[in-house]
Coordinates of C-alpha atoms in Angstrom, one line a residue:
M14 CA -25.9 -22.8 -14.4
N15 CA -27.9 -20.5 -12.1
I16 CA -31.5 -21.4 -11.4
D17 CA -34.1 -18.7 -11.1
V18 CA -36.9 -19.9 -8.9
N19 CA -40.4 -18.4 -8.6
Q20 CA -43.3 -19.3 -6.4
N21 CA -44.7 -21.7 -9.1
D22 CA -41.5 -23.7 -8.9
V23 CA -42.1 -24.6 -5.2
N24 CA -44.8 -27.1 -4.4
Q25 CA -47.4 -25.4 -2.2
N26 CA -48.7 -28.5 -0.4
V27 CA -46.5 -31.6 0.1
D28 CA -46.2 -34.2 2.8
V29 CA -42.6 -33.3 3.7
T30 CA -40.3 -30.4 2.8
V31 CA -36.6 -31.1 3.3
V32 CA -34.4 -28.0 3.6
G33 CA -30.8 -28.7 2.4
A34 CA -29.7 -30.6 -0.7
G35 CA -26.5 -32.1 0.8
P36 CA -26.1 -35.9 1.3
V37 CA -28.3 -35.9 4.4
G38 CA -31.2 -34.1 2.7
L39 CA -30.9 -36.2 -0.4
V40 CA -30.9 -39.5 1.4
L41 CA -33.8 -38.4 3.6
A42 CA -35.8 -37.3 0.5
A43 CA -35.1 -40.6 -1.2
E44 CA -36.3 -42.6 1.8
L45 CA -39.4 -40.6 2.1
A46 CA -40.2 -41.1 -1.6
L47 CA -39.7 -44.8 -1.3
S48 CA -42.3 -44.8 1.5
G49 CA -44.8 -43.1 -0.8
A50 CA -44.7 -39.6 0.7
T51 CA -44.7 -36.5 -1.5
V52 CA -41.5 -34.6 -0.8
Q53 CA -39.5 -31.7 -2.1
V54 CA -36.1 -30.4 -1.3
L55 CA -35.3 -26.7 -1.0
E56 CA -31.7 -25.6 -1.2
R57 CA -30.4 -22.1 -0.6
L58 CA -27.4 -22.4 -3.0
A59 CA -28.2 -22.1 -6.7
E60 CA -25.4 -24.5 -7.6
P61 CA -23.9 -27.5 -5.7
A62 CA -21.1 -26.4 -3.3
E63 CA -17.6 -26.8 -4.6
A64 CA -15.9 -26.7 -1.2
M65 CA -13.9 -29.8 -0.2
K66 CA -15.5 -31.8 2.6
A67 CA -15.6 -35.4 3.6
G68 CA -13.3 -37.7 1.7
S69 CA -14.8 -41.1 2.4
I70 CA -17.8 -42.9 3.9
N71 CA -18.1 -45.5 6.7
V72 CA -19.6 -49.0 6.6
P73 CA -23.2 -48.1 7.6
T74 CA -23.3 -45.4 4.9
A75 CA -21.9 -47.7 2.2
E76 CA -24.3 -50.4 3.3
A77 CA -27.2 -47.9 3.1
L78 CA -26.2 -47.2 -0.6
D79 CA -25.9 -51.0 -1.1
R80 CA -29.5 -51.6 0.2
R81 CA -30.8 -49.1 -2.3
G82 CA -29.0 -50.5 -5.3
L83 CA -26.3 -47.8 -5.4
L84 CA -23.3 -50.0 -4.6
P85 CA -22.0 -50.3 -8.2
A86 CA -22.0 -46.5 -8.6
A87 CA -20.1 -46.1 -5.3
E88 CA -17.6 -48.8 -6.3
S89 CA -17.0 -47.0 -9.6
V90 CA -16.1 -43.8 -7.6
Q91 CA -13.7 -45.7 -5.4
R92 CA -11.9 -47.2 -8.4
E93 CA -11.4 -43.7 -9.8
M94 CA -10.2 -42.4 -6.5
L95 CA -7.7 -45.2 -6.1
E96 CA -6.2 -44.3 -9.5
R97 CA -5.7 -40.7 -8.3
L98 CA -4.1 -41.9 -5.1
G99 CA -1.8 -44.3 -7.0
S100 CA -0.8 -41.4 -9.2
F101 CA 0.1 -39.3 -6.2
A102 CA 2.0 -42.2 -4.6
R103 CA 4.1 -42.5 -7.7
M104 CA 4.7 -38.7 -7.8
T105 CA 5.9 -38.5 -4.2
G106 CA 7.8 -41.8 -4.3
D107 CA 5.6 -43.3 -1.7
Q108 CA 5.4 -46.8 -3.2
R109 CA 5.5 -50.2 -1.6
P110 CA 8.4 -52.5 -2.3
G111 CA 7.8 -54.5 -5.4
G112 CA 5.5 -51.9 -7.0
G113 CA 1.9 -52.4 -7.7
R114 CA -1.1 -51.7 -5.4
P115 CA -1.2 -53.5 -2.0
A116 CA -3.9 -56.1 -1.7
R117 CA -5.6 -54.3 1.2
E118 CA -5.5 -50.8 -0.3
S119 CA -9.3 -50.8 -0.6
R120 CA -9.6 -51.6 3.1
F121 CA -10.0 -48.1 4.5
T122 CA -8.7 -47.6 8.0
G123 CA -8.7 -43.8 8.6
H124 CA -6.9 -42.0 11.3
F125 CA -7.2 -41.0 15.0
A126 CA -5.9 -37.4 15.7
G127 CA -3.8 -37.5 12.5
M128 CA -2.3 -40.9 13.4
V129 CA -2.9 -43.0 10.4
L130 CA -4.0 -46.5 11.2
D131 CA -1.9 -49.2 9.7
A132 CA -4.0 -51.7 7.7
D133 CA -1.4 -54.4 8.2
L134 CA -2.0 -54.3 12.0
V135 CA -5.8 -54.7 11.7
D136 CA -7.3 -58.1 12.6
W137 CA -9.5 -58.3 9.5
S138 CA -10.8 -61.7 10.7
D139 CA -12.5 -59.9 13.7
A140 CA -16.1 -60.9 13.5
D141 CA -17.4 -57.3 13.3
L142 CA -15.1 -56.4 10.4
A143 CA -15.3 -59.8 8.6
T144 CA -19.2 -59.8 8.5
H145 CA -19.4 -56.2 7.0
A146 CA -16.9 -56.6 4.2
A147 CA -19.2 -56.7 1.1
V148 CA -18.9 -52.9 0.8
D149 CA -15.1 -52.7 1.1
G150 CA -15.0 -51.5 -2.6
A151 CA -17.3 -48.5 -1.9
R152 CA -15.7 -46.7 1.0
L153 CA -13.5 -44.2 -0.7
V154 CA -16.3 -41.9 -1.9
P155 CA -15.8 -38.2 -1.4
Q156 CA -18.7 -36.0 -0.5
R157 CA -18.9 -34.2 -3.8
E158 CA -19.1 -37.5 -5.7
L159 CA -21.6 -38.8 -3.2
E160 CA -23.9 -35.8 -3.7
E161 CA -23.8 -36.4 -7.5
L162 CA -24.7 -40.1 -7.0
L163 CA -27.6 -39.2 -4.6
A164 CA -28.8 -36.4 -6.9
D165 CA -29.3 -39.0 -9.7
H166 CA -31.0 -41.3 -7.2
V167 CA -33.6 -38.8 -6.1
A168 CA -34.1 -37.7 -9.7
R169 CA -35.0 -41.2 -10.7
L170 CA -37.5 -41.3 -7.8
G171 CA -39.1 -38.1 -9.1
V172 CA -38.1 -35.9 -6.1
P173 CA -37.9 -32.2 -7.1
V174 CA -34.9 -30.3 -5.8
R175 CA -35.6 -26.5 -5.8
R176 CA -32.3 -24.6 -5.8
G177 CA -31.9 -20.9 -5.0
V178 CA -34.7 -21.0 -2.4
E179 CA -34.0 -19.8 1.1
V180 CA -36.3 -20.4 4.1
T181 CA -37.1 -17.1 5.9
T182 CA -39.9 -17.9 8.3
L183 CA -41.8 -20.9 9.7
E184 CA -45.0 -21.5 11.7
D185 CA -46.0 -24.9 13.1
T186 CA -49.8 -25.0 13.0
D187 CA -50.1 -28.4 14.6
D188 CA -51.5 -29.9 11.5
G189 CA -48.7 -28.7 9.2
V190 CA -46.0 -26.0 8.8
L191 CA -46.3 -22.7 7.0
V192 CA -42.9 -21.9 5.5
G193 CA -41.9 -18.5 4.2
T194 CA -39.3 -18.7 1.5
T195 CA -37.7 -16.4 -1.0
A196 CA -39.9 -18.0 -3.6
G197 CA -43.1 -17.4 -1.7
T198 CA -45.0 -19.1 1.1
L199 CA -45.8 -22.8 1.1
R200 CA -47.6 -25.3 3.3
T201 CA -46.1 -28.6 4.2
G202 CA -47.1 -31.4 6.5
W203 CA -43.6 -31.7 8.0
L204 CA -40.4 -29.7 7.7
V205 CA -37.0 -31.2 8.2
G206 CA -33.9 -29.1 8.5
C207 CA -30.9 -30.7 6.9
D208 CA -29.3 -27.2 6.3
G209 CA -26.0 -27.5 8.1
G210 CA -24.4 -26.3 11.4
R211 CA -25.7 -22.8 10.9
S212 CA -29.2 -24.2 10.4
T213 CA -31.9 -21.6 9.6
V214 CA -34.6 -24.2 10.4
R215 CA -33.2 -24.9 13.8
R216 CA -32.9 -21.2 14.6
L217 CA -36.5 -20.4 13.4
A218 CA -37.8 -23.4 15.4
G219 CA -36.2 -22.0 18.5
I220 CA -34.2 -25.1 19.3
D221 CA -31.2 -24.6 21.5
F222 CA -27.8 -25.8 20.4
P223 CA -25.6 -26.2 23.5
G224 CA -22.0 -27.5 23.4
T225 CA -18.4 -26.5 23.6
D226 CA -16.7 -23.5 21.9
P227 CA -13.9 -23.9 19.3
E228 CA -10.2 -23.7 20.1
L229 CA -8.8 -24.4 16.7
T230 CA -9.1 -23.4 13.1
G231 CA -8.7 -25.9 10.3
H232 CA -8.4 -25.6 6.5
L233 CA -8.9 -28.2 3.8
A234 CA -7.9 -27.4 0.2
V235 CA -6.3 -28.6 -3.0
A236 CA -3.7 -26.2 -4.2
D237 CA -0.8 -25.9 -6.7
I238 CA 2.5 -25.8 -4.7
A239 CA 5.6 -24.2 -6.2
D240 CA 8.0 -26.1 -3.8
P241 CA 6.2 -29.3 -2.5
E242 CA 9.6 -30.8 -1.5
K243 CA 9.4 -28.5 1.5
L244 CA 6.4 -30.5 2.9
A245 CA 6.4 -33.9 4.4
N246 CA 3.9 -36.4 3.1
G247 CA 1.4 -37.3 5.9
W248 CA 0.7 -35.6 9.2
V249 CA 3.3 -33.4 10.8
W250 CA 2.9 -31.7 14.3
S251 CA 4.6 -28.6 15.7
T252 CA 4.0 -26.3 18.7
R253 CA 1.9 -24.2 16.4
G254 CA -0.4 -26.9 15.1
A255 CA -0.3 -29.6 12.5
Y256 CA -0.6 -30.1 8.8
R257 CA -1.1 -32.9 6.3
Y258 CA 0.1 -33.1 2.7
G259 CA -1.7 -35.8 0.6
P260 CA -2.9 -38.5 0.0
Q261 CA -4.1 -36.8 -3.2
P262 CA -2.1 -34.4 -5.4
G263 CA -2.1 -30.9 -3.9
R264 CA -4.4 -31.9 -1.0
L265 CA -3.6 -29.9 2.2
V266 CA -4.9 -29.8 5.7
T267 CA -3.8 -27.3 8.3
V268 CA -4.8 -27.1 12.0
E269 CA -4.0 -24.1 14.3
F270 CA -4.6 -23.9 18.0
G271 CA -4.9 -21.0 20.4
S272 CA -4.3 -17.4 19.6
A273 CA -3.6 -18.0 16.0
S274 CA -7.3 -19.0 15.5
T275 CA -8.6 -15.7 17.0
D276 CA -6.9 -13.7 14.2
L277 CA -8.9 -15.5 11.4
P278 CA -12.2 -14.1 10.1
H279 CA -14.3 -17.0 11.2
A280 CA -13.4 -16.5 14.9
R281 CA -15.7 -13.5 15.1
L282 CA -18.7 -15.6 13.8
R283 CA -20.8 -18.1 15.5
S284 CA -22.2 -21.4 14.2
R285 CA -25.6 -20.5 15.6
G286 CA -26.2 -17.6 13.2
G287 CA -24.6 -14.5 11.8
T288 CA -23.4 -13.4 8.4
P289 CA -21.9 -15.9 6.0
M290 CA -18.2 -16.6 6.5
P291 CA -15.9 -15.1 3.9
P292 CA -14.3 -17.6 1.4
V293 CA -10.9 -19.0 2.1
T294 CA -8.3 -17.1 0.1
L295 CA -4.9 -18.4 -1.2
E296 CA -3.1 -15.9 1.1
E297 CA -5.0 -17.2 4.2
L298 CA -4.2 -20.8 3.3
Q299 CA -0.6 -20.1 2.6
T300 CA -0.2 -18.1 5.8
S301 CA -1.7 -20.9 7.8
L302 CA 0.5 -23.6 6.2
R303 CA 3.6 -21.5 6.7
R304 CA 2.8 -21.0 10.4
V305 CA 2.2 -24.7 11.2
S306 CA 5.0 -26.1 8.9
G307 CA 7.7 -23.6 9.8
T308 CA 8.6 -23.3 6.2
D309 CA 8.3 -20.6 3.5
V310 CA 6.4 -22.9 1.2
T311 CA 4.6 -21.1 -1.7
L312 CA 1.1 -21.8 -3.0
T313 CA 0.3 -20.5 -6.5
A314 CA -3.3 -21.4 -7.0
L315 CA -6.4 -23.0 -5.4
H316 CA -8.4 -25.7 -7.1
G317 CA -12.1 -25.3 -6.2
A318 CA -13.3 -23.8 -3.0
A319 CA -11.2 -24.4 0.1
T320 CA -12.9 -25.2 3.4
R321 CA -12.5 -23.5 6.8
W322 CA -13.6 -25.4 9.9
T323 CA -13.3 -25.5 13.7
D324 CA -13.8 -28.0 16.6
N325 CA -17.0 -26.3 17.6
A326 CA -19.0 -29.2 19.2
R327 CA -22.7 -28.9 19.7
Q328 CA -25.8 -31.0 19.8
A329 CA -29.4 -29.8 19.4
A330 CA -31.5 -29.8 22.6
T331 CA -34.1 -31.9 20.7
Y332 CA -34.2 -33.4 17.2
R333 CA -37.9 -32.7 17.0
S334 CA -40.1 -29.7 17.9
G335 CA -43.7 -30.5 16.8
R336 CA -43.7 -30.9 13.0
V337 CA -40.2 -29.6 12.6
L338 CA -37.3 -32.0 12.7
L339 CA -33.5 -31.8 12.4
A340 CA -30.9 -34.1 10.8
G341 CA -27.2 -34.0 10.1
D342 CA -25.2 -31.0 11.0
A343 CA -28.4 -29.1 11.8
A344 CA -28.7 -31.5 14.8
H345 CA -25.0 -31.8 15.7
V346 CA -21.6 -30.3 14.7
H347 CA -18.1 -31.2 15.6
S348 CA -14.6 -31.3 14.1
P349 CA -14.1 -33.5 11.0
F350 CA -11.4 -35.7 12.7
G351 CA -12.2 -39.4 12.2
G352 CA -14.6 -38.6 9.3
Q353 CA -17.8 -39.1 11.3
G354 CA -19.9 -36.0 10.4
L355 CA -21.2 -37.0 7.0
N356 CA -21.8 -40.6 8.1
L357 CA -23.6 -39.5 11.3
G358 CA -26.0 -37.4 9.2
V359 CA -26.7 -40.2 6.7
G360 CA -27.5 -42.4 9.6
D361 CA -30.0 -39.8 10.9
A362 CA -31.6 -39.6 7.5
M363 CA -32.0 -43.4 7.2
N364 CA -33.5 -43.6 10.7
L365 CA -35.9 -40.7 10.2
G366 CA -36.9 -41.4 6.6
W367 CA -38.8 -44.6 7.1
K368 CA -40.3 -43.4 10.4
L369 CA -41.6 -40.1 9.0
G370 CA -42.8 -41.9 5.9
A371 CA -44.7 -44.4 8.1
V372 CA -46.4 -41.5 10.0
V373 CA -47.3 -39.8 6.7
A374 CA -48.7 -43.1 5.3
G375 CA -50.9 -43.4 8.4
W376 CA -49.8 -46.9 9.5
A377 CA -47.7 -45.6 12.4
P378 CA -48.6 -43.1 15.1
E379 CA -46.6 -39.8 15.6
G380 CA -45.1 -41.4 18.7
L381 CA -42.9 -43.4 16.4
L382 CA -41.0 -40.2 15.7
D383 CA -39.9 -40.1 19.4
T384 CA -37.7 -43.1 18.7
Y385 CA -35.7 -41.0 16.2
D386 CA -34.3 -38.7 18.9
A387 CA -34.0 -41.6 21.4
E388 CA -32.0 -43.7 19.0
R389 CA -29.8 -41.2 17.3
R390 CA -29.0 -38.8 20.2
P391 CA -26.6 -41.2 22.0
L392 CA -24.6 -41.9 18.9
G393 CA -24.4 -38.2 18.2
A394 CA -23.1 -37.6 21.7
W395 CA -20.5 -40.3 21.3
V396 CA -19.3 -38.8 18.0
L397 CA -18.9 -35.4 19.7
D398 CA -16.8 -36.9 22.4
W399 CA -14.8 -39.0 19.9
T400 CA -13.8 -35.9 18.1
R401 CA -13.1 -33.9 21.4
A402 CA -10.7 -36.7 22.5
Q403 CA -8.7 -36.3 19.3
I404 CA -8.4 -32.6 19.9
G405 CA -7.0 -33.4 23.3
V406 CA -4.1 -35.3 21.8
M407 CA -3.4 -32.9 18.9
R408 CA -2.6 -29.7 20.8
G409 CA 1.0 -28.4 20.6
D410 CA 1.6 -28.2 24.4
A411 CA 4.0 -30.7 26.2
K412 CA 1.2 -32.5 28.0
S413 CA -0.8 -33.2 24.8
A414 CA 2.4 -34.3 23.1
A415 CA 3.1 -36.7 25.9
L416 CA -0.4 -38.1 25.7
R417 CA -0.1 -38.4 21.9
E418 CA 2.9 -40.6 22.4
V419 CA 0.9 -42.9 24.7
V420 CA -2.0 -43.1 22.2
A421 CA 0.5 -43.7 19.4
D422 CA 1.9 -46.7 21.3
L423 CA -1.6 -48.1 21.8
L424 CA -2.4 -47.6 18.1
S425 CA 0.8 -49.4 17.1
T426 CA -0.6 -52.7 18.5
R427 CA -2.9 -55.1 16.8
D428 CA -5.7 -54.8 19.4
G429 CA -5.4 -51.0 19.5
T430 CA -5.5 -50.5 15.8
T431 CA -8.4 -53.0 15.4
Y432 CA -10.4 -51.2 18.1
A433 CA -9.9 -47.8 16.5
V434 CA -10.8 -49.1 13.0
K435 CA -13.9 -50.7 14.2
K436 CA -15.0 -47.5 15.9
I437 CA -14.2 -45.3 12.9
S438 CA -15.8 -47.7 10.4
G439 CA -19.1 -47.8 12.3
V440 CA -19.4 -51.6 12.4
T441 CA -19.9 -51.7 16.2
Q442 CA -22.8 -49.1 16.2
R443 CA -25.8 -50.4 18.1
I444 CA -29.1 -48.9 19.3
D445 CA -30.9 -50.2 22.4
L446 CA -33.7 -52.5 21.3
P447 CA -35.5 -55.2 23.2
G448 CA -34.3 -58.8 22.5
G449 CA -31.6 -61.1 23.7
H450 CA -29.9 -61.9 20.5
P451 CA -26.6 -60.2 20.0
L452 CA -27.6 -59.0 16.5
V453 CA -30.6 -57.1 17.6
G454 CA -30.0 -53.4 17.5
R455 CA -27.0 -53.8 15.2
Y456 CA -26.7 -53.1 11.5
V457 CA -27.4 -56.3 9.6
P458 CA -24.2 -58.0 8.6
D459 CA -23.5 -59.5 5.2
V460 CA -26.0 -62.3 4.6
W461 CA -25.4 -64.5 1.6
L462 CA -28.3 -66.5 0.3
T463 CA -28.1 -69.9 -1.4
N464 CA -29.1 -68.5 -4.8
G465 CA -26.0 -66.4 -4.8
S466 CA -27.6 -63.1 -3.9
R467 CA -27.3 -61.1 -0.7
L468 CA -30.1 -60.0 1.6
A469 CA -29.2 -56.4 0.8
D470 CA -30.0 -57.0 -2.8
H471 CA -33.7 -57.4 -1.9
G472 CA -34.0 -54.0 -0.2
H473 CA -33.8 -51.7 -3.2
R474 CA -37.5 -50.6 -2.8
G475 CA -37.2 -49.8 0.9
G476 CA -39.4 -51.3 3.6
F477 CA -38.7 -54.1 6.1
L478 CA -36.9 -57.2 5.0
L479 CA -37.7 -60.6 6.6
L480 CA -35.3 -63.4 6.0
D481 CA -37.2 -66.7 6.4
R482 CA -35.2 -69.9 6.7
T483 CA -37.9 -72.1 8.3
P484 CA -38.5 -75.4 6.5
D485 CA -42.1 -74.5 5.6
G486 CA -42.0 -70.7 5.3
T487 CA -43.7 -70.1 8.7
F488 CA -42.4 -66.6 9.2
A489 CA -43.2 -65.5 5.6
R490 CA -46.8 -66.6 5.9
L491 CA -47.2 -64.5 9.1
S492 CA -45.6 -61.4 7.5
A493 CA -48.0 -61.6 4.5
A494 CA -50.4 -59.6 6.7
W495 CA -48.0 -56.7 6.4
A496 CA -47.7 -56.9 2.6
G497 CA -46.5 -53.6 1.2
R498 CA -44.5 -52.9 4.3
V499 CA -42.5 -56.2 4.7
S500 CA -40.8 -58.1 2.0
S501 CA -40.1 -61.7 2.8
V502 CA -37.0 -63.4 1.4
I503 CA -37.1 -67.2 1.6
D504 CA -33.9 -69.2 1.9
E505 CA -32.9 -72.7 2.6
H506 CA -33.2 -73.9 6.2
A507 CA -30.3 -72.6 8.4
T508 CA -29.6 -70.7 11.6
P509 CA -30.6 -68.1 12.3
T510 CA -34.0 -69.2 11.1
G511 CA -35.4 -65.7 10.9
V512 CA -34.1 -62.1 10.8
L513 CA -36.3 -59.0 10.6
V514 CA -34.4 -55.9 9.3
R515 CA -35.8 -52.4 9.5
P516 CA -35.7 -50.1 6.5
D517 CA -32.6 -48.4 8.0
G518 CA -30.7 -51.6 8.1
V519 CA -31.1 -52.2 11.9
V520 CA -31.9 -55.7 13.0
A521 CA -35.2 -55.6 14.9
W522 CA -35.7 -59.4 15.6
V523 CA -33.7 -62.6 15.3
S524 CA -34.7 -66.2 16.0
D525 CA -32.7 -69.4 16.0
T526 CA -35.9 -71.6 16.3
T527 CA -39.2 -72.1 14.6
D528 CA -41.4 -72.8 17.7
V529 CA -44.5 -70.9 18.9
A530 CA -42.4 -68.5 20.9
A531 CA -40.5 -67.4 17.8
V532 CA -43.8 -66.9 15.9
T533 CA -45.3 -64.9 18.7
G534 CA -42.1 -62.8 19.1
L535 CA -42.1 -62.0 15.4
E536 CA -45.7 -60.9 15.4
A537 CA -45.1 -58.6 18.4
V538 CA -42.1 -57.0 16.8
L539 CA -44.0 -56.5 13.5
R540 CA -46.8 -54.9 15.3
G541 CA -44.4 -52.7 17.2
W542 CA -42.4 -51.5 14.3
A543 CA -44.5 -52.1 11.1
G544 CA -47.9 -51.1 12.6
A545 CA -51.2 -53.1 12.6
P546 CA -51.5 -55.8 10.0
S547 CA -53.8 -55.3 7.0
P548 CA -57.3 -56.5 7.6
S549 CA -57.2 -59.0 4.8
P550 CA -53.9 -59.6 3.2
E551 CA -54.1 -60.5 -0.5
H552 CA -50.6 -60.6 -1.6
A553 CA -48.1 -63.4 -1.4
P554 CA -44.8 -62.8 0.3
M555 CA -42.1 -61.5 -2.0
G556 CA -39.0 -63.6 -2.5

C-alpha cells in the first residue's frame, strides 16, 4: 500500500528525527524512545524494500534483541528459516548420514571469502563462544524479517514511521536542525542519518566519505532455475569470478572482478551521490551467472528484487557534525562478505541511542556524544579491512588463488576455524574503557541468576543494569541515587560481586570485592557514564 504523506503527517518539533527506516534506523528510534526522547523516523521509500540483503545476524545484534525482550520473536524466525534450509538440503541431496538435522545446525559459523567454516572444527568450549551461547537460536534472522520484527517493536513504543518522505535540505542552527523534506519543513533537536551508503544526510551535512574504489560487482537474488543441475551447491571459483548456489532454494550469489564490472550499469555511478541505480534484471543476473559459472544455465524468473553490490569501502570522516550524526551504512560501506554490515550498523545504533537520549534528557553533556565516534570508528575500520582481506583472496588471478589455498589450509584447522568464527560472530569485540578487569569494554556475557532468569531479562526497558552480588546489597544502595537510569538486580553472593552494564550491553565496571575501593570505583563510573546522582533519591532499587 502506498502512503501519501503531507506536512501534517510529519512532526514539526521533535527531539530527534531519524532518516531511514532500515534496521539501523529502527533500532536507534527504539532506543531513543526507551530513553524518553520524542522521535520520528522518515523514510524515502513508500514501502519496505523487497531486495535481498543480509541473511543472518551476529551475537551482539542477537543479544541486543534479547536485552529488549525480542529474543522469542527472533528464535521463531530462525526455526522457520531452518525448515526452509532443510527443505533445500533434501531437494539437493545435501543431507548428513543417518538423516535428520545435525545437533549443531543452529550454531551459525559463516564464511571467509566464500570458504564456509565447518562447525565440527570449532572449539565451542572456547570461553568467548561458550559464554555467549544463549542467543544461538536467534542468529539465522534475515534482514527483511528483522525489519518486520523491529517495525513491530517501534510501533509498540509509539514511534511514528513516516514513509514516502525524502530529505532535501538541512541547516544546523546550533540549537536544532531545520530539515527540508518533500512533506514540508520541520525543526528537530537532532538529525541522524541512517539512510544508507548513498546517504543524503551525509551529503547535505558536507561530511567527506574517503576510502577505496570498487573492483568487483556482486549480485544476490532468488530465482527459478530451469536446469539447476548445471550448478554446484556452495561456492565455486573461476578465473572470471565466483558464484554460490544455496543454501536456500533458488538463492544465487555471483561475483565478478575486473573489466566485467565496468560493463554493468552501476559502474558509472558513485556511492556518494548520483541517480538511483537501475533495478537488477533477469537478463543481467543470468549473464553474470553464465560468465562466472562457465555454463549455459537458464533462469526463468526472479522472486522479489535482486540486489547489486560492490566492494566499495569507505568510512565517514566524522560520525558527527554539530547536531547531525550518522549511523550504519551512512557512516561506513564495504562488501557484504562475512555478514558484518547490518551488525555493524545495529551496534552503532545501540551505542548512539542511549547517549543521544541522555543528552536530550539533560543528565549528560553533549560531550558524551564524542565517545560515539571514538568507540565505533575503530570497529568500523576493522570491518572495512576484514572485508578487503577477503577480496584479496577471492580474485581469479594465480597469486590470489595461491593465497586462497594457504588461507583454506588455515581454516581447515581447529584453531583457524575457531578464530574466524569468533571474529565473524562478534564475541571478541571490545572498546577501550578504563578498568583492569578483562570483562570491561566487552559485551556482557550470559549471566544466569539463582532465580533462573538471566541478567539480560532485566534490560527490556533500557537503561543501565547493575548486578549486585554483595551480601548486604552495598552496590544497589549506592545506585539508588541514579534511580530511573540504573536498575539494580540483586543475586546471591558470588564472584564477580558487581557488574555494571551500559544500555548498549557493554560492561563498564566489574568488581570481585566489596571493599571501599570497589564502592568508590562504582560511584566514579556511575558519575562518568550515568551523570550526576539525583539530589534526593526516593525509589528503591529494582530487582
